[in-house]
PDB file as gemmi writes it, atoms N, CA and C in Angstrom:
CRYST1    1.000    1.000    1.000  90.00  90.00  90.00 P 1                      
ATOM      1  N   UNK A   1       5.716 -17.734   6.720  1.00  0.00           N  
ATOM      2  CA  UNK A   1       4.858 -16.660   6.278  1.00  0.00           C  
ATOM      3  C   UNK A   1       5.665 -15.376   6.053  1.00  0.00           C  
ATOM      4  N   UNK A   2       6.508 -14.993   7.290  1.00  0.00           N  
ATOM      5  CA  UNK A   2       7.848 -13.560   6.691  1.00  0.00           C  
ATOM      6  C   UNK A   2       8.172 -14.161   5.846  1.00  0.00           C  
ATOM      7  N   UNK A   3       8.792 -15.083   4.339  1.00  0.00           N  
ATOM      8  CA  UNK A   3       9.170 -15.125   3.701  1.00  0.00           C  
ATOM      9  C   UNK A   3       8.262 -14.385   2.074  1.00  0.00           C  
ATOM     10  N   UNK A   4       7.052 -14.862   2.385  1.00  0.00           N  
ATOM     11  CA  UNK A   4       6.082 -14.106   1.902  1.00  0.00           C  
ATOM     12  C   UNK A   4       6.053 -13.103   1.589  1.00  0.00           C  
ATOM     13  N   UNK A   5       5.460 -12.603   2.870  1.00  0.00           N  
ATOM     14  CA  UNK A   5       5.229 -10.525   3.469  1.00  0.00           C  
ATOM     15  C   UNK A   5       5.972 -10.184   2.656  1.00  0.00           C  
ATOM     16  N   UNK A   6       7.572 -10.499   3.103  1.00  0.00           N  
ATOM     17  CA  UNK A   6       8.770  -9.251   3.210  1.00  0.00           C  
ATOM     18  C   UNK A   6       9.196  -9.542   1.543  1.00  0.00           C  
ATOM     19  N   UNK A   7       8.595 -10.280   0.495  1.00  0.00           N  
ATOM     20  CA  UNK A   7       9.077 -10.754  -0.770  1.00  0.00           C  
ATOM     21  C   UNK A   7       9.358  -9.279  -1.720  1.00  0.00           C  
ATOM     22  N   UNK A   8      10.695  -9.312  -2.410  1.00  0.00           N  
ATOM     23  CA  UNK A   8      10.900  -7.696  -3.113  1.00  0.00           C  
ATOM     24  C   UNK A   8       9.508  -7.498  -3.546  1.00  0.00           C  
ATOM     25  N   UNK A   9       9.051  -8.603  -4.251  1.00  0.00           N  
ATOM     26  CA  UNK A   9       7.544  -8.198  -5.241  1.00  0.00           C  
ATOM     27  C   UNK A   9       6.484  -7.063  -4.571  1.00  0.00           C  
ATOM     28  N   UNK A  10       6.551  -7.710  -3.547  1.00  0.00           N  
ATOM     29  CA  UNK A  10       5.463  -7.077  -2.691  1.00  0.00           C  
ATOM     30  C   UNK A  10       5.717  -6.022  -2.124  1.00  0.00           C  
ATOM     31  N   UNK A  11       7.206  -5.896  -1.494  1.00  0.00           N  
ATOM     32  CA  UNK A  11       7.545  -4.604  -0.992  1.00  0.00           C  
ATOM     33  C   UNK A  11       7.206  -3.706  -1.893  1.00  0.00           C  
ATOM     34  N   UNK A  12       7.809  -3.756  -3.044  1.00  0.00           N  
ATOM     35  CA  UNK A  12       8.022  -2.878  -4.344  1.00  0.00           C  
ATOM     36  C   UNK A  12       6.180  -2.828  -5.107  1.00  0.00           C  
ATOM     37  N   UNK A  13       5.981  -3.375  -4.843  1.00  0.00           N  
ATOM     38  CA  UNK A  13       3.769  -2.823  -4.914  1.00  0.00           C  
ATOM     39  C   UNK A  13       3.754  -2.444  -3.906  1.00  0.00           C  
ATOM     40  N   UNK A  14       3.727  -2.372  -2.872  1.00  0.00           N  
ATOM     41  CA  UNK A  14       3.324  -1.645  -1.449  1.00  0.00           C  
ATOM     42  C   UNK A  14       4.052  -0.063  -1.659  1.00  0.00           C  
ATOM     43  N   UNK A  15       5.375  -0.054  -2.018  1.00  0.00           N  
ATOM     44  CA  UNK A  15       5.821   0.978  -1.844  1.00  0.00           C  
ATOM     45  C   UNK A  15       5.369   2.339  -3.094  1.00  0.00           C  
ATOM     46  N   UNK A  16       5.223   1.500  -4.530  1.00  0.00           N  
ATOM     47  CA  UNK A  16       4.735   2.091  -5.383  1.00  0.00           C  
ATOM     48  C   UNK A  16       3.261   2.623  -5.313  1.00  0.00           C  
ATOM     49  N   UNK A  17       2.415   1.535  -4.928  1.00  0.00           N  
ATOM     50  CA  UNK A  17       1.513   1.944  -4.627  1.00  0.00           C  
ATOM     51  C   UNK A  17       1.319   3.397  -3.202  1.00  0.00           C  
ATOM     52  N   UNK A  18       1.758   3.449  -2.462  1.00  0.00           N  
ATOM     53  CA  UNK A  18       2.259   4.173  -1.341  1.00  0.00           C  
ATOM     54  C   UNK A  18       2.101   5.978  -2.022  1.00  0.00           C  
ATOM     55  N   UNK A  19       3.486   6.076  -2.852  1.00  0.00           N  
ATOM     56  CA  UNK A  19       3.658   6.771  -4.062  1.00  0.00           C  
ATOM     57  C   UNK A  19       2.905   7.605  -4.520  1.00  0.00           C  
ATOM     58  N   UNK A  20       1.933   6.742  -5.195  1.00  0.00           N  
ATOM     59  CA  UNK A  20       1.004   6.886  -6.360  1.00  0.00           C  
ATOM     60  C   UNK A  20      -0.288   7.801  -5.108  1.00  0.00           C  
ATOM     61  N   UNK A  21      -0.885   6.852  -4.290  1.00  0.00           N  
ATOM     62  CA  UNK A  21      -1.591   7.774  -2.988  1.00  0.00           C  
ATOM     63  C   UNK A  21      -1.000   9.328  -2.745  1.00  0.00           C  
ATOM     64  N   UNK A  22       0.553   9.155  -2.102  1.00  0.00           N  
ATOM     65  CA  UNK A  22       0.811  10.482  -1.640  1.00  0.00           C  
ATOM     66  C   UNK A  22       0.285  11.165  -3.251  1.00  0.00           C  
ATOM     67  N   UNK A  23       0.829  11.238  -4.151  1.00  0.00           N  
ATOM     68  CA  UNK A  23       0.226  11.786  -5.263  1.00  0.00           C  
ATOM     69  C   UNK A  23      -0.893  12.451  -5.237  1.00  0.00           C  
ATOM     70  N   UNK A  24      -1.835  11.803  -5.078  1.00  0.00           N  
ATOM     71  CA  UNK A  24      -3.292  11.857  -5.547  1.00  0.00           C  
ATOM     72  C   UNK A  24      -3.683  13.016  -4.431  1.00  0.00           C  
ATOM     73  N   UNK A  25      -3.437  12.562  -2.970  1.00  0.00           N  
ATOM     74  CA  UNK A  25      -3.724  13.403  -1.805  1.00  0.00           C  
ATOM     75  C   UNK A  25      -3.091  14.678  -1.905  1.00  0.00           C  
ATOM     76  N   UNK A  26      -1.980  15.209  -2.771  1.00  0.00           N  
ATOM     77  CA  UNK A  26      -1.503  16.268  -3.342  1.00  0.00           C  
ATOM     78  C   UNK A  26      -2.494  17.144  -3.659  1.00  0.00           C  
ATOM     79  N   UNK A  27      -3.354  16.573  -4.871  1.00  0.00           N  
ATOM     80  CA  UNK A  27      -4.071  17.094  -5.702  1.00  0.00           C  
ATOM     81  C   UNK A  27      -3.692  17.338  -6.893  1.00  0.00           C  
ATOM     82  N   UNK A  28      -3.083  16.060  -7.337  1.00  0.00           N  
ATOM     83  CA  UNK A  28      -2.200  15.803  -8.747  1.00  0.00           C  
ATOM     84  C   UNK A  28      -3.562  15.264  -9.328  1.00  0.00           C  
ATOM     85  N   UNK A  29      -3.601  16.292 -10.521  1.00  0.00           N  
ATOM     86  CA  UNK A  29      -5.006  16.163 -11.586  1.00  0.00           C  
ATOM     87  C   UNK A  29      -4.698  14.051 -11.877  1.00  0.00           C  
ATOM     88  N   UNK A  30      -5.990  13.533 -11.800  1.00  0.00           N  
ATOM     89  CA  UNK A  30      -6.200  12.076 -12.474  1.00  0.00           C  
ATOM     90  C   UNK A  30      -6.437  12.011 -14.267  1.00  0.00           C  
ATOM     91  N   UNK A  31      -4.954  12.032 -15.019  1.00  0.00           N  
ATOM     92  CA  UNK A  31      -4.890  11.874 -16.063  1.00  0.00           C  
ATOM     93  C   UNK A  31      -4.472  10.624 -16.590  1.00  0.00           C  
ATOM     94  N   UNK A  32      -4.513  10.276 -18.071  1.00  0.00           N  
ATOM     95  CA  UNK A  32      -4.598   9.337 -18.690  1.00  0.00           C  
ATOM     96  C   UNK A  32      -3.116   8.466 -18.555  1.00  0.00           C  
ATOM     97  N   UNK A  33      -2.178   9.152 -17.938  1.00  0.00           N  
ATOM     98  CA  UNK A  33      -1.315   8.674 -17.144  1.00  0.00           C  
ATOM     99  C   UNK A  33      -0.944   7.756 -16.173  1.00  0.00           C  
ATOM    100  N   UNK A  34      -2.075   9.211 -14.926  1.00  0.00           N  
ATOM    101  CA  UNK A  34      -2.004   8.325 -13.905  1.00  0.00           C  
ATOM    102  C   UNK A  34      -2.887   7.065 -13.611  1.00  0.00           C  
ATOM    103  N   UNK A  35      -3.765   6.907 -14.595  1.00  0.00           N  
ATOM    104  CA  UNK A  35      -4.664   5.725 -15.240  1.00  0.00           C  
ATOM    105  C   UNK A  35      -3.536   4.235 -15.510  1.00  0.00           C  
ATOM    106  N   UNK A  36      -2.736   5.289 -16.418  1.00  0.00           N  
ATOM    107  CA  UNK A  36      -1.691   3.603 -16.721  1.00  0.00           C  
ATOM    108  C   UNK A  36      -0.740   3.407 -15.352  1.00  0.00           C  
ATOM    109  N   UNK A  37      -0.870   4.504 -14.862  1.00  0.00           N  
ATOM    110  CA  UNK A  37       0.094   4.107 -13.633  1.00  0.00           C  
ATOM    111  C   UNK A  37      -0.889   3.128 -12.726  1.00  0.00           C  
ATOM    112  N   UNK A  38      -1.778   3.474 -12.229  1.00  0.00           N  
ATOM    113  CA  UNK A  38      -2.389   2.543 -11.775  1.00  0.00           C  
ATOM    114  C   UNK A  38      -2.639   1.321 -12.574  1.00  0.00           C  
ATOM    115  N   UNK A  39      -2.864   1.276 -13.666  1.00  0.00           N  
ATOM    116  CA  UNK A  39      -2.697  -0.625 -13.917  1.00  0.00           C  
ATOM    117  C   UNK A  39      -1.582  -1.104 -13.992  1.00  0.00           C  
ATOM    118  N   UNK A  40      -0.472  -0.297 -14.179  1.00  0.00           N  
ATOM    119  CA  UNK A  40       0.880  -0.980 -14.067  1.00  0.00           C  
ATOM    120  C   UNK A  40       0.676  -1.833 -12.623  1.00  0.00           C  
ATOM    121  N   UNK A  41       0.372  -0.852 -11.467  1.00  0.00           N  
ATOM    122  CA  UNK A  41       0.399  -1.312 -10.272  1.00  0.00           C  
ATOM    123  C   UNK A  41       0.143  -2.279 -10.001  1.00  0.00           C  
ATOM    124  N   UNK A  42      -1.833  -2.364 -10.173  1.00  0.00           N  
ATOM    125  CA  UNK A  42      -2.281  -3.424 -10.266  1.00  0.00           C  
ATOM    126  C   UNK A  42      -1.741  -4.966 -10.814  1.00  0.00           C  
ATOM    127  N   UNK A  43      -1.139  -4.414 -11.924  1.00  0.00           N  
ATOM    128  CA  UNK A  43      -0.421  -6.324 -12.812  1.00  0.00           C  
ATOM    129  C   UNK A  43       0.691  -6.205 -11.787  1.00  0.00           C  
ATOM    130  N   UNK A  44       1.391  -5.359 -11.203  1.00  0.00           N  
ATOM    131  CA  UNK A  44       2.299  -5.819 -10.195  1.00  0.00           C  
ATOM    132  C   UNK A  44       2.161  -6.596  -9.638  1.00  0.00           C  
ATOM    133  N   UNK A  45       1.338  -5.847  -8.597  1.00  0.00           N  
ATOM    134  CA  UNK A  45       0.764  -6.650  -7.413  1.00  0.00           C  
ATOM    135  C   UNK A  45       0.082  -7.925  -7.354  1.00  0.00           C  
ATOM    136  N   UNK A  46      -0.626  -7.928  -8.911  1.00  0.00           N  
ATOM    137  CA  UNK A  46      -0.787  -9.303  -9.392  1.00  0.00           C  
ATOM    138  C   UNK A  46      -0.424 -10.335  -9.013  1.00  0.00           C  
ATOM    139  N   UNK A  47       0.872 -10.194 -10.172  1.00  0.00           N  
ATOM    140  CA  UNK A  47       2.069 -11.106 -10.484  1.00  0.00           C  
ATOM    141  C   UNK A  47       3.083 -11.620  -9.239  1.00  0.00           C  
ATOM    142  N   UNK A  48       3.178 -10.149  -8.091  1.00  0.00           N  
ATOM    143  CA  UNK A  48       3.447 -10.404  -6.940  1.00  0.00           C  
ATOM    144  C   UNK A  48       2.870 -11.740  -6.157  1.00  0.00           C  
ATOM    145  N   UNK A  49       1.341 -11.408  -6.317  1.00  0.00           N  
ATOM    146  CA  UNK A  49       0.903 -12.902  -5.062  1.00  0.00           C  
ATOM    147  C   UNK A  49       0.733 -13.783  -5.424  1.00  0.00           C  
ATOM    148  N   UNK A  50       0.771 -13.909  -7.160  1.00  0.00           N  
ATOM    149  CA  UNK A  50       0.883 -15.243  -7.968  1.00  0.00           C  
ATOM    150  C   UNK A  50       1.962 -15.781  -7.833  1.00  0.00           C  
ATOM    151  N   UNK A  51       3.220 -14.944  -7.367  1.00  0.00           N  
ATOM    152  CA  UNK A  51       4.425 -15.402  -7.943  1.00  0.00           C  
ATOM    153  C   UNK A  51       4.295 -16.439  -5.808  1.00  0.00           C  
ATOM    154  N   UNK A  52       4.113 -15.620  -5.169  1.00  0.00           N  
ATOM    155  CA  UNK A  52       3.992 -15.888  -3.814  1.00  0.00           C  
ATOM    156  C   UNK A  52       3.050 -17.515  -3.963  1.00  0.00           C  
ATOM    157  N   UNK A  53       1.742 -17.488  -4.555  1.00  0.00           N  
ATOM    158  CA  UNK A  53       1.127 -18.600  -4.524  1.00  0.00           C  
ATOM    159  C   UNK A  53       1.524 -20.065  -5.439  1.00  0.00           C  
ATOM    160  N   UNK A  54       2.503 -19.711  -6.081  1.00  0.00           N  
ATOM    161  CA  UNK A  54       2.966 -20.395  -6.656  1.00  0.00           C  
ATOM    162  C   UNK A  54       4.237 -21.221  -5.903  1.00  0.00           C  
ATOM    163  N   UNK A  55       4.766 -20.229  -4.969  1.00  0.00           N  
ATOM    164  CA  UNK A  55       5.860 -20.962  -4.558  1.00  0.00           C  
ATOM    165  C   UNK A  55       5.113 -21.717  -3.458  1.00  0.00           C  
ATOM    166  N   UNK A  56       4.271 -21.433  -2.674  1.00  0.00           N  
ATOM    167  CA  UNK A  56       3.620 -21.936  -1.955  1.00  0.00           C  
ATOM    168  C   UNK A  56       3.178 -23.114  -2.282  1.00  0.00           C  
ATOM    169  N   UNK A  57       2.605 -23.488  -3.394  1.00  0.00           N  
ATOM    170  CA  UNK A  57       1.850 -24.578  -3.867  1.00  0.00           C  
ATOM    171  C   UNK A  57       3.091 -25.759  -3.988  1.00  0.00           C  
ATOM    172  N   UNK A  58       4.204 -25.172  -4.675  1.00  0.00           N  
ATOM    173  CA  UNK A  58       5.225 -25.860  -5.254  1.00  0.00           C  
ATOM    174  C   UNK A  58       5.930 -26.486  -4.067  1.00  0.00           C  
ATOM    175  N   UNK A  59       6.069 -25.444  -2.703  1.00  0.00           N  
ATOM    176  CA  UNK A  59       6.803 -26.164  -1.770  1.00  0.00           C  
ATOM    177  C   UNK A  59       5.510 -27.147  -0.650  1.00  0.00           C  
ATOM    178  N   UNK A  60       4.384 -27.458  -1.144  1.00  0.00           N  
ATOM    179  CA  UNK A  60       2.974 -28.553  -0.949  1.00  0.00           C  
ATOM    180  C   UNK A  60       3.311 -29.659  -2.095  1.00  0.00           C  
ATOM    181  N   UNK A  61       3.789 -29.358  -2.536  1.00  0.00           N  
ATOM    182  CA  UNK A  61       4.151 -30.603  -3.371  1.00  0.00           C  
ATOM    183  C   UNK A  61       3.474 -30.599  -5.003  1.00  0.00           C  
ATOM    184  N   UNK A  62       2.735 -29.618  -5.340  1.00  0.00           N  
ATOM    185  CA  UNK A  62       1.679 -29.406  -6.720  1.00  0.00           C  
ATOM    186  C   UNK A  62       2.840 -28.453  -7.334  1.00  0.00           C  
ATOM    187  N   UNK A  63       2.204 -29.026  -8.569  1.00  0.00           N  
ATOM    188  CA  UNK A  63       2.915 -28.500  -9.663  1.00  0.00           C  
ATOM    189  C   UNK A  63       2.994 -26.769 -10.288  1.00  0.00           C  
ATOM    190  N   UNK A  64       3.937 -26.725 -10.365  1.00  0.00           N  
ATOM    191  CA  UNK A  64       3.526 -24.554 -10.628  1.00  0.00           C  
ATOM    192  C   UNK A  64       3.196 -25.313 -12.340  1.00  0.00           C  
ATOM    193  N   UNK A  65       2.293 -23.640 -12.749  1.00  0.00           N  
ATOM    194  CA  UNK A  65       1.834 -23.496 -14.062  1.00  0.00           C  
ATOM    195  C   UNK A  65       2.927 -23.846 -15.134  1.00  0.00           C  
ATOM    196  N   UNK A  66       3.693 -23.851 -16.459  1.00  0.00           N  
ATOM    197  CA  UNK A  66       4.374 -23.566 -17.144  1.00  0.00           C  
ATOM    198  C   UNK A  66       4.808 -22.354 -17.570  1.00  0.00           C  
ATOM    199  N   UNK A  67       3.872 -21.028 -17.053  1.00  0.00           N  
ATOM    200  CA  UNK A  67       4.205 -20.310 -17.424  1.00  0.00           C  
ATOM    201  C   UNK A  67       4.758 -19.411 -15.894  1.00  0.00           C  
ATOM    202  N   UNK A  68       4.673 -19.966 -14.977  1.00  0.00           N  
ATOM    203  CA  UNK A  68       5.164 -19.529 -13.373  1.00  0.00           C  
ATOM    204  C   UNK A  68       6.991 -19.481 -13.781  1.00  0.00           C  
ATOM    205  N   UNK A  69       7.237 -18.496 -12.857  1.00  0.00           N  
ATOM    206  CA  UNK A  69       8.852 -18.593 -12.764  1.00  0.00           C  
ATOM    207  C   UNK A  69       9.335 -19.898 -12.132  1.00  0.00           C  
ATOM    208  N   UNK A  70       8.557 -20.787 -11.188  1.00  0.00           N  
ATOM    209  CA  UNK A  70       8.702 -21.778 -10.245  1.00  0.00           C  
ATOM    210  C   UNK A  70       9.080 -22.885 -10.727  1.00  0.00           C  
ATOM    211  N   UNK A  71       8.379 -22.981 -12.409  1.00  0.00           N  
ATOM    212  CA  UNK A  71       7.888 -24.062 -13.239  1.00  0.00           C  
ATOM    213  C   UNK A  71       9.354 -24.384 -13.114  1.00  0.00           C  
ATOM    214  N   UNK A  72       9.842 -26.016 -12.495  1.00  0.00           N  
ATOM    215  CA  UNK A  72      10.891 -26.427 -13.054  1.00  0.00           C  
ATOM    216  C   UNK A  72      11.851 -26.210 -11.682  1.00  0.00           C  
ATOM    217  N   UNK A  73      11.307 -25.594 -10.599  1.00  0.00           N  
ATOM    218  CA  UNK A  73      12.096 -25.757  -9.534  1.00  0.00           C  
ATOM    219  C   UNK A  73      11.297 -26.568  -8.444  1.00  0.00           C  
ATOM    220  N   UNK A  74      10.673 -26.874  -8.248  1.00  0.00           N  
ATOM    221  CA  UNK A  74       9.602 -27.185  -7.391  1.00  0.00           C  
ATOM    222  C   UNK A  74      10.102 -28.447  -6.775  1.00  0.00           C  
ATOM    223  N   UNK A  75      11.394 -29.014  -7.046  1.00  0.00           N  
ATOM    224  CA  UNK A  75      11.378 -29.955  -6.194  1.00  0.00           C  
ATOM    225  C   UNK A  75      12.404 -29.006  -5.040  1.00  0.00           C  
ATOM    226  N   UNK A  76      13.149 -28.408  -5.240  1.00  0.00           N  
ATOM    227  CA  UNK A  76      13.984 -26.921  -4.627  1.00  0.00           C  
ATOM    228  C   UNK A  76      12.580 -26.771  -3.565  1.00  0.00           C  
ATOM    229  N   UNK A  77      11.759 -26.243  -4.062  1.00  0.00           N  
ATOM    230  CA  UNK A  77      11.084 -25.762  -2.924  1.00  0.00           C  
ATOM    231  C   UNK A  77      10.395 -26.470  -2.349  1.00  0.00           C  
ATOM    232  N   UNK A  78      10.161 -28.117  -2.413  1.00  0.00           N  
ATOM    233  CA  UNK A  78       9.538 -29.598  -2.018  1.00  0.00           C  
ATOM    234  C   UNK A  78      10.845 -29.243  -0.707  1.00  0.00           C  
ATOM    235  N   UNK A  79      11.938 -29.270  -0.831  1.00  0.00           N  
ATOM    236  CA  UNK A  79      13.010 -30.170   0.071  1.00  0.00           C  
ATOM    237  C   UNK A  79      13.248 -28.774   1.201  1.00  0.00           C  
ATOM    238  N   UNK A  80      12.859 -27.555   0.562  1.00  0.00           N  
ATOM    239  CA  UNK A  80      13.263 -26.413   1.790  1.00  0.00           C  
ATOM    240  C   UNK A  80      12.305 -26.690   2.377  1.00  0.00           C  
ATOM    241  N   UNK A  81      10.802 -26.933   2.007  1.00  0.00           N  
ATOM    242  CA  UNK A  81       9.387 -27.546   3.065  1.00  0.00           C  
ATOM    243  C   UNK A  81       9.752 -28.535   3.816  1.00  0.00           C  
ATOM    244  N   UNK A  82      10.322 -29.273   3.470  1.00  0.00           N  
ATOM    245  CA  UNK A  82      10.547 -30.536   4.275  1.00  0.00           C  
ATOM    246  C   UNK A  82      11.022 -30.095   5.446  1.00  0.00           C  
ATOM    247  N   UNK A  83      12.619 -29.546   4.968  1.00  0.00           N  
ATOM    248  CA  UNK A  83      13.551 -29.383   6.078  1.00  0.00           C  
ATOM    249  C   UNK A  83      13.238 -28.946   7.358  1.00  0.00           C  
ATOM    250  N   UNK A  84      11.640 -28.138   6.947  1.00  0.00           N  
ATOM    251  CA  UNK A  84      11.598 -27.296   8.256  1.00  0.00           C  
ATOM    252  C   UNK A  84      10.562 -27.839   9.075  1.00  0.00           C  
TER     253      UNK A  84                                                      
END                                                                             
């Protein structure tokens, strides 16, 4: 499960997101900006626990999507499941 948590993806949405808060609690006006900044975030953080659920699935033995970064390693992450 720490392999998870501590994944750059996630750090790096946690921390951005983090950011974007101190911001706001400033009293930095909510412009059409900080609009795209927040969906940037959001597809981050996305892509973050997809990328997380994907490896997960892959090291259960199921197949990642074709369009997953995983697609094509999954027996890599079949044999690190095993080992442990």
């Amino acid at each position: 499960m720490r392999k998870y948590l501590f994944g750059t993806g996630l750090i790096g949405a946690f921390t951005s997101g983090l950011s974007m808060l101190k911001a706001m609690r400033e009293g930095e006006p909510f412009t059409w900006r900080t609009a795209l900044a927040w969906l940037s975030w959001a597809i981050t953080a996305a892509l973050a626990v997809g990328a997380i659920v994907d490896i997960r699935r892959a090291g259960t033995g199921h197949l990642a999507p074709t369009d997953s970064p995983v697609a094509g390693h999954e027996k890599k992450y079949l044999k690190e499941h095993l080992e442990k």
